[in-house]
XYZ file of C-alpha atoms in Angstrom:
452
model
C 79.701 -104.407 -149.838
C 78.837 -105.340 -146.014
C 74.632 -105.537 -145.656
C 72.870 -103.190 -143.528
C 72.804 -106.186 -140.406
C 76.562 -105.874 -140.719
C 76.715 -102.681 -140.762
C 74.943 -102.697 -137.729
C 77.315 -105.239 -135.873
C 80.029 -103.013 -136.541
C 78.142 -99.699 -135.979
C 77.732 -101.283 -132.908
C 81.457 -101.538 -131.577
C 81.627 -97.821 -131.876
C 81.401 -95.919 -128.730
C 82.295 -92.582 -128.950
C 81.145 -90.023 -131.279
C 84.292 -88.741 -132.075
C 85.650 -91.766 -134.015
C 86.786 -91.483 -137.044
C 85.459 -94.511 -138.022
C 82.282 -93.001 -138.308
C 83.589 -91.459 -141.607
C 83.280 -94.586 -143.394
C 80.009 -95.634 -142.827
C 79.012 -91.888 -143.055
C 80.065 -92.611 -147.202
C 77.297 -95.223 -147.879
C 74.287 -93.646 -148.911
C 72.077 -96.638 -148.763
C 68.957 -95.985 -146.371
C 69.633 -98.201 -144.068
C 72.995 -97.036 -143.379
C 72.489 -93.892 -142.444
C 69.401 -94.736 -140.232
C 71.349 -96.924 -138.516
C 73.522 -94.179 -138.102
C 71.536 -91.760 -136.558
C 70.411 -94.368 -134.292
C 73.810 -95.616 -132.940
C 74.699 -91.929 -132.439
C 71.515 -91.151 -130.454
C 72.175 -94.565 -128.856
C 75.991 -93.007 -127.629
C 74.351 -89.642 -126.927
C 71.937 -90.882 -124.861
C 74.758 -93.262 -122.589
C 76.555 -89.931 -122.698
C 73.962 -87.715 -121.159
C 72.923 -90.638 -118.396
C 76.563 -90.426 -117.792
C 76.362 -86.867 -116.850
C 73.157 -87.127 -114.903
C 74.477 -90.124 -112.849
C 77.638 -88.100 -112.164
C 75.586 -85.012 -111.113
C 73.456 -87.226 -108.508
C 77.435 -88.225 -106.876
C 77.888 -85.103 -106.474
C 76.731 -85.363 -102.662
C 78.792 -88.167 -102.463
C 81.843 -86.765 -103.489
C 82.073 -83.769 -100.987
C 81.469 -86.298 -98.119
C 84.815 -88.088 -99.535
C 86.794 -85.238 -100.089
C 86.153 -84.361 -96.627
C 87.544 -87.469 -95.800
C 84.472 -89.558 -94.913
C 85.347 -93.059 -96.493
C 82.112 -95.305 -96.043
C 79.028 -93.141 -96.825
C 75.451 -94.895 -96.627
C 72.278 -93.572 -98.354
C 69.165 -93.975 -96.174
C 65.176 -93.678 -97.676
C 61.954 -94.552 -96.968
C 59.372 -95.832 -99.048
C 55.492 -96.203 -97.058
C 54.389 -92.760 -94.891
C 51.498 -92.174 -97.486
C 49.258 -95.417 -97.721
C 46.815 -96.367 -95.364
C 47.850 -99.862 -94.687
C 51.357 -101.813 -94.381
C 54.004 -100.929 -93.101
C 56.842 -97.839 -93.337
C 60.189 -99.494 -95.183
C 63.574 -97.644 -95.043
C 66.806 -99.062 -96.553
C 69.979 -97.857 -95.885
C 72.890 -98.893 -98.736
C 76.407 -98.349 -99.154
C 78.041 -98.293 -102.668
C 81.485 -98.337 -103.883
C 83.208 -95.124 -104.569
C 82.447 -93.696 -107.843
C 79.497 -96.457 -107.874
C 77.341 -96.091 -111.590
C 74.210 -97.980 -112.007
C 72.870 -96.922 -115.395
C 68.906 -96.272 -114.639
C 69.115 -96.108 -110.839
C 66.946 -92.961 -109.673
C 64.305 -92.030 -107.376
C 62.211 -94.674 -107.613
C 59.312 -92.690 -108.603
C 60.977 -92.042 -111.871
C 61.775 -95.574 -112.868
C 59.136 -97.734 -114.548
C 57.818 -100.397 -112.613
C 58.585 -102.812 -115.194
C 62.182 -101.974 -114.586
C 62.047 -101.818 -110.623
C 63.325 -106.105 -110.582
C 65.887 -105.314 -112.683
C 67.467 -101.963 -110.849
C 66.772 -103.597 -107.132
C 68.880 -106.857 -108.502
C 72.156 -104.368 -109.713
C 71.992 -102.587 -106.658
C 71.980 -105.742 -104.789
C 74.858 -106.908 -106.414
C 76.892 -103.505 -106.545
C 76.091 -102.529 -102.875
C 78.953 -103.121 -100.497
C 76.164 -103.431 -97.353
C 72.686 -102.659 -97.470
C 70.019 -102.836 -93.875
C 66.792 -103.017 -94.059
C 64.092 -101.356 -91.528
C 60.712 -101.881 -91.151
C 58.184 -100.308 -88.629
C 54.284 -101.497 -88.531
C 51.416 -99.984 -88.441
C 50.790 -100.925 -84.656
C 53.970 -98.820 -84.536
C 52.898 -95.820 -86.518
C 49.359 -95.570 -85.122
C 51.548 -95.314 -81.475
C 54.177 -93.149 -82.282
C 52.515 -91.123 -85.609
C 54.685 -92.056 -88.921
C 57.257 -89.226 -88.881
C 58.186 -90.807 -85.724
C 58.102 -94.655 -87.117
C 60.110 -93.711 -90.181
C 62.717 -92.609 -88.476
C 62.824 -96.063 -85.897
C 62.839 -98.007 -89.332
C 65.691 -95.748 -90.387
C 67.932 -96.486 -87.037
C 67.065 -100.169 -87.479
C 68.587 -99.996 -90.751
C 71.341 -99.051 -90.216
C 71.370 -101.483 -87.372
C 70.493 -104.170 -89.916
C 73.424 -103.476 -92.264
C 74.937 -106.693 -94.022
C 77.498 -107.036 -96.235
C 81.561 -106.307 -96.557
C 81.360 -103.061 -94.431
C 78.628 -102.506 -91.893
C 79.706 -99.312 -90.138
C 79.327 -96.361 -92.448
C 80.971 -92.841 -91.333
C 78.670 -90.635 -93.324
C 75.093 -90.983 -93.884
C 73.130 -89.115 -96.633
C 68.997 -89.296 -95.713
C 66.293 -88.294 -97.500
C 64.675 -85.094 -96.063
C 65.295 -86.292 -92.349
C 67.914 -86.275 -89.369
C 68.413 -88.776 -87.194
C 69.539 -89.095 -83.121
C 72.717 -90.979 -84.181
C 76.178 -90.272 -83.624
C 76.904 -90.342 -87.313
C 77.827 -87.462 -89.188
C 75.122 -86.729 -91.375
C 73.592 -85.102 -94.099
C 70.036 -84.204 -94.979
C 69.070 -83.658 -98.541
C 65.432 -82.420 -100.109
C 64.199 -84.806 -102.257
C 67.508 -86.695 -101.721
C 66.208 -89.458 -103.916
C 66.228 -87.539 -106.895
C 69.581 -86.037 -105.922
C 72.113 -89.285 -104.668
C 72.891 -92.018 -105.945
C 73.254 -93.751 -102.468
C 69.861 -92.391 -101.677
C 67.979 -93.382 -104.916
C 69.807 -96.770 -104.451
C 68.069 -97.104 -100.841
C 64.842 -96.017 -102.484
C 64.262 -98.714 -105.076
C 65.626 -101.384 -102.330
C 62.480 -100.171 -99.970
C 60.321 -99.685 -102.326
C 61.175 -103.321 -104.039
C 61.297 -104.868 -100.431
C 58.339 -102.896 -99.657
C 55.917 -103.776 -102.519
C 56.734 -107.210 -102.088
C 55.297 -106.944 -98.578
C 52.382 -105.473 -100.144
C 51.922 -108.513 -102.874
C 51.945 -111.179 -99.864
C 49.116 -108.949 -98.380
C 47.289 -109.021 -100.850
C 47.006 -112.899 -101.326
C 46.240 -112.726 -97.395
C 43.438 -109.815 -97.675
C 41.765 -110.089 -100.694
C 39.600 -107.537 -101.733
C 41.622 -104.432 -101.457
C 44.209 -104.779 -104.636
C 47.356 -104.048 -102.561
C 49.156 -105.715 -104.857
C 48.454 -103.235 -107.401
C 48.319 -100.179 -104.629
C 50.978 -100.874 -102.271
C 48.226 -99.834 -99.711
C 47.872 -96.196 -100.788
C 44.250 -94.604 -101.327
C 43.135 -95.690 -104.951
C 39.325 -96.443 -105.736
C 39.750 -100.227 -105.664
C 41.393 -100.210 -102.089
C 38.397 -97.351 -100.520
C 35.654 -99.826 -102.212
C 37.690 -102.673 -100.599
C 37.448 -100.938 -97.327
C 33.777 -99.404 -97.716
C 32.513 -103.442 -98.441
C 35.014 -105.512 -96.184
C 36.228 -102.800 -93.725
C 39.847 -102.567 -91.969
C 41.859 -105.324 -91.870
C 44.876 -106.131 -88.892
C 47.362 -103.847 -91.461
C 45.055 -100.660 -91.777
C 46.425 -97.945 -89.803
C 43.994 -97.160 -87.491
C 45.172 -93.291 -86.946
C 44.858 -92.909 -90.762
C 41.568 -91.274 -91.797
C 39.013 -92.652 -93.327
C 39.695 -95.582 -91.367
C 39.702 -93.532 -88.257
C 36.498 -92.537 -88.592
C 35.368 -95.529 -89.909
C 36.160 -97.222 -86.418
C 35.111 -94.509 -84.314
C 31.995 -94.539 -86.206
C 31.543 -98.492 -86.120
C 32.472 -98.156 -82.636
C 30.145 -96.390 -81.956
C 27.074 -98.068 -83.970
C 28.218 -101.050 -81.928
C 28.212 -99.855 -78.432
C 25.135 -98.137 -79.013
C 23.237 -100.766 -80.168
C 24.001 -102.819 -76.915
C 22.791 -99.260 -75.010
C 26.358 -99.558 -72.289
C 28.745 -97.259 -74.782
C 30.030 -94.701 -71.717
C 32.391 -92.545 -73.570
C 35.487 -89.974 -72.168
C 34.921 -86.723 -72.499
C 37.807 -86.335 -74.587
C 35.968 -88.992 -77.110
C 33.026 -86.841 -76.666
C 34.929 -83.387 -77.804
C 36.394 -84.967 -80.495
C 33.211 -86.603 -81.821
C 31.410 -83.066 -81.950
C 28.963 -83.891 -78.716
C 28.426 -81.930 -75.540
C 31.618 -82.715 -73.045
C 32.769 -81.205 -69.454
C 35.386 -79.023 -70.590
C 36.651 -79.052 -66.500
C 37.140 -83.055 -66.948
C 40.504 -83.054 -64.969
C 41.950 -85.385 -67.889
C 41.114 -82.999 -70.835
C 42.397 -79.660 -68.017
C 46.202 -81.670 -67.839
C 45.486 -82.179 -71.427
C 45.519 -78.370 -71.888
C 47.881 -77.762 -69.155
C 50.430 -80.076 -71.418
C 49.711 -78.112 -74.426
C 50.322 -74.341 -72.564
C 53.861 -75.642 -71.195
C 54.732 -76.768 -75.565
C 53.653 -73.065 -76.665
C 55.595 -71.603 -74.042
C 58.747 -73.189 -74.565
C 57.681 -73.378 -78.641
C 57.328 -69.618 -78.509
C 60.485 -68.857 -76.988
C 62.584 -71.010 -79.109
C 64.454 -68.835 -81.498
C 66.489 -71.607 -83.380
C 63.575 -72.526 -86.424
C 64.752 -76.373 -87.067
C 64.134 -76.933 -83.557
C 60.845 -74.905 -83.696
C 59.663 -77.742 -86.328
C 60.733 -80.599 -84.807
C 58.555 -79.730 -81.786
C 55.809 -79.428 -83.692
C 56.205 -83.119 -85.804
C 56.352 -84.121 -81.882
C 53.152 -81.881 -80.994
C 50.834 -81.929 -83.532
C 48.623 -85.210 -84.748
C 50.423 -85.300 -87.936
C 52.511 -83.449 -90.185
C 54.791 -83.102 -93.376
C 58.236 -82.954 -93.395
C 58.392 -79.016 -94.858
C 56.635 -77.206 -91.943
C 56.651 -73.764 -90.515
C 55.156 -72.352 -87.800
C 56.027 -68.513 -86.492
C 56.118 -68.177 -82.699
C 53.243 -66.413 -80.298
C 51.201 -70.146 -81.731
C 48.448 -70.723 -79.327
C 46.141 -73.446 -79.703
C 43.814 -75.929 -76.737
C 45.567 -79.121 -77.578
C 47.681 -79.328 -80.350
C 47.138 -83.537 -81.174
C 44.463 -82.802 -82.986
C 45.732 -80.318 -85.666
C 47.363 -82.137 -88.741
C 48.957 -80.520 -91.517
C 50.171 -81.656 -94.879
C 53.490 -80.676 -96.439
C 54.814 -77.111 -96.999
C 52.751 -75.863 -94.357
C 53.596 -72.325 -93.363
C 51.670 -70.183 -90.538
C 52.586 -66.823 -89.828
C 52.883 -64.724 -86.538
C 50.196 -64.948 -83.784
C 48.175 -67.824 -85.230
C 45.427 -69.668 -83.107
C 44.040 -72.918 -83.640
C 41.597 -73.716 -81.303
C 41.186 -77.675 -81.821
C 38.291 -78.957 -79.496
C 37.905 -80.799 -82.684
C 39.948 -82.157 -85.337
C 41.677 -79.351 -87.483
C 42.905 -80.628 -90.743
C 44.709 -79.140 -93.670
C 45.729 -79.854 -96.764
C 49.500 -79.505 -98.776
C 50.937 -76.200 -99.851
C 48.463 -73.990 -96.996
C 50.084 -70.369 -96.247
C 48.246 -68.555 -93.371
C 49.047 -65.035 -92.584
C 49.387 -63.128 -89.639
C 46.407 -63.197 -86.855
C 44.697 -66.192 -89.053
C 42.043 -67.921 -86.059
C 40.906 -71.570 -86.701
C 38.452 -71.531 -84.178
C 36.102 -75.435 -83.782
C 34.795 -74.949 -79.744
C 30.771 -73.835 -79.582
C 28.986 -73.306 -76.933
C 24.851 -74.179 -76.254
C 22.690 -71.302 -76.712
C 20.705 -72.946 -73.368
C 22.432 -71.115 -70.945
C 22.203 -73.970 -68.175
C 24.519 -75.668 -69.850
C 26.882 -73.306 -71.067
C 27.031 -72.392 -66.865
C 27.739 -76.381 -65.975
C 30.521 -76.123 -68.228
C 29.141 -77.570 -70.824
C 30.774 -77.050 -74.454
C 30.966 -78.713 -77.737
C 32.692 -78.343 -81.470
C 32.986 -78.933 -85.191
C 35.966 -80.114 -87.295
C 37.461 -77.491 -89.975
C 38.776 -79.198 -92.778
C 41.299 -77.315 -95.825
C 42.171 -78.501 -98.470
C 45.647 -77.881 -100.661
C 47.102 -75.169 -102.372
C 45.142 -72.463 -100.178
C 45.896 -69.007 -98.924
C 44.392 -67.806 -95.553
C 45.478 -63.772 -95.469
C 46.173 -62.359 -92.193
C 43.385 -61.878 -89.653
C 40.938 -63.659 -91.302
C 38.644 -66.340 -88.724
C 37.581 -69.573 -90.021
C 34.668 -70.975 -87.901
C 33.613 -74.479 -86.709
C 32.449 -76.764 -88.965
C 34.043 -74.922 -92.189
C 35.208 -77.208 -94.793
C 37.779 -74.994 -97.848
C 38.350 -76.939 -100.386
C 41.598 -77.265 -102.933
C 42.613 -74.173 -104.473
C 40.820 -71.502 -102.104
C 41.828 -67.639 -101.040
C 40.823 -66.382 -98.179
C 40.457 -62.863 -98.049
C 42.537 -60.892 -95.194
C 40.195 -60.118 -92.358
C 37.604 -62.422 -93.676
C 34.977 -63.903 -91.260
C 34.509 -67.385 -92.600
C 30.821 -68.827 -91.406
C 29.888 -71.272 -94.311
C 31.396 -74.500 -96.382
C 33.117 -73.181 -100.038
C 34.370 -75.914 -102.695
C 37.610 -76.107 -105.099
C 39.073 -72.389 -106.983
C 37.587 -70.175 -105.809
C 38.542 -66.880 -103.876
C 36.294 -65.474 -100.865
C 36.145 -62.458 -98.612
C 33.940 -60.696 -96.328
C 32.388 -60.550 -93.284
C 30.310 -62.813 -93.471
C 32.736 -64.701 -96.454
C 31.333 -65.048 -100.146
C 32.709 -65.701 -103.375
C 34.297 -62.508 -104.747
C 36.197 -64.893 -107.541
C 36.561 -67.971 -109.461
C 40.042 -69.097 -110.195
């Protein structure tokens, strides 16, 4: 009688579970046997089911070749969320019919495995580009704007057997390329040529990250990849911003603004614009000729924003317009707002007709925000001395939202307001005072009517 170690050796050559060797085995009654059993079986089942979901996630990649595309590139980015480093993108071409067992969104795959997938694409790819935009870059051109320069470069950067794909398949974006295209939601998670550029950025990317931290000590990007956590915000709150912070990126923003600030002051010679003065919340000229051509530019974008019909094109003037954005935005026309560059929303962002966002002062909200109809985000005040509200004098206060809140139509949030996560406003609601996380609020003035 074979032992249970030879069992397994030979348990082991089966691979499908419709063998009838299994039969045999299935006969011995000894323990061991049939645990080994079960666990070949769930071993096959489980090779069987990645099967399917690595088939499902060609599926993308499949169309594109039955319409007769032959060299089909998956593009991603890994790098718009931290506050320091740079945006990576990879774009990777595979072999028809191309299985890595494991590959995925890189989210989804353990980090302890991330080596080992980023070598077998490596060594499957037929081409693979890397792109790489800093964060000198991103704090000129805002990040939706340097992700898709490192996406161009690339493709630009392609090396390997075939360097001129036909087809590309990108992750959430489109790009100004004369390459047919396709864009897919959460693309990573849904093609293989996609989740394939996705580990290669984020591999390349976090490597970056590692050298960083040996040069910066202090801010454990080798453990954060420069993204928010504790460690990194203590890092920055002792050591402050290093040459890789991105300046446009709050807190450092205001972290610079405000040690600019301390610094000029102290040597009694700080002069600052009036824009610098809006935007800090101190009295300004509101006819300074630069801040009037400032408006002036913002009236000529809501005119030709509000008579755009076509919504993808709607959305891709505001990514151009506003400070910053996500990449799931919506925005119904008759929009009026002062400036525009300093409103920044987060991702699935959706305002509804006739909206007005006065932004003297920063205006900043948080993922998942729907505003109704009518909704007014309103940060200009005026001086009660009425001297110098008749030299023109005029000042504001940032409103700040959180995620996950509701704004119903017509209601008017006023300057200074801070909503945290998890808030409904009321429609019609006058909105005069701060409110934290869950809670719902209505009135004129608002209060808490609700706790969710």
């Amino acid at each position: 009688m074979a032992t249970i170690k030879e069992v397994k050796e030979a348990l082991a050559t089966i691979t499908q579970l419709s063998d009838p060797a299994w039969a045999d085995f299935e006969a011995d009654s000894r323990a061991g046997v049939q645990t080994a059993i079960r666990q070949r079986k769930k071993a096959i089942q489980a090779d069987i089911d990645e099967d399917l979901r690595l088939e499902e996630m060609l599926r993308y990649e499949k169309a594109a070749y039955q319409k007769g595309y032959q060299v089909i590139a998956g593009i991603d980015e890994v790098g718009r969320g931290p506050l320091a480093g740079p945006v990576v993108t990879a774009c990777v071409i595979l072999p028809n019919g191309c299985k890595i067992k494991g590959l995925n969104d890189s989210k989804k795959i353990p980090k302890s495995k991330h080596e080992e997938i980023y070598n077998q694409v490596m060594e499957a790819a037929l081409a693979v580009g890397i792109g790489m935009q800093d964060n000198t870059v991103i704090d000129q051109v805002n990040i939706y704007q340097a992700t898709k320069l490192a996406m161009l470069q690339a493709i630009d950067n392609l090396e390997g057997q075939v360097t001129k794909p036909d087809y590309l398949l990108i992750d959430a974006m489109t790009l100004e390329v004369d390459i047919a295209q396709e864009s897919i939601i959460k693309g990573d998670a849904n093609s293989l040529s996609i989740a394939a550029a996705s580990i290669v950025a984020k591999v390349t990317r976090d490597r970056i990250m590692a050298d960083y931290d040996a040069k910066y000590p202090g801010y454990d990007f080798a453990h954060n990849a420069g993204y928010g956590t504790k460690a990194h915000l203590q890092g920055l709150d002792k050591f402050g911003p290093t040459p890789i912070h991105r300046k446009t990126f709050e807190p450092i923003k205001s972290m610079l603004m405000q040690l600019s600030i301390a610094i000029l002051s102290c040597k009694e010679r700080f002069i600052m614009t009036e824009r610098q003065k809006m935007l800090a919340g101190q009295l300004y000229d509101a006819a300074d000729p630069d801040l009037k051509s400032e408006r002036l530019a913002a009236r000529e974008k809501m005119a030709a924003f509000n008579n755009e019909l076509d919504r993808d094109k709607r959305k891709e003037m505001v990514k151009n317009w506003f400070g910053t954005t996500g990449d799931n935005i919506m925005i119904e026309p008759r929009f009026v707002c002062d400036y525009g560059s300093n409103i920044h929303v987060g991702e699935n962002f959706y305002a509804n007709f006739n909206s007005t966002f006065l932004d003297v002062c920063e205006i900043r909200i948080g993922d998942n925000a729907m505003l109704g109809p009518n909704v007014q985000l309103l940060t200009p005040l005026h001086p009660l001395d009425a001297k110098k509200r008749i030299a023109g004098l005029e000042y504001g206060a940032p409103i700040t939202i959180g995620h996950n809140v509701w704004i119903g139509g017509g209601a008017t949030i006023l300057p200074g307001v801070t909503l945290g996560d998890n808030v409904v406003v009321g429609a019609g609601a006058v909105v005069t005072k701060s409110f934290g996380d869950n809670v719902v609020v209505a009135g004129n003035p608002a209060r808490v009517i609700k706790e969710l």
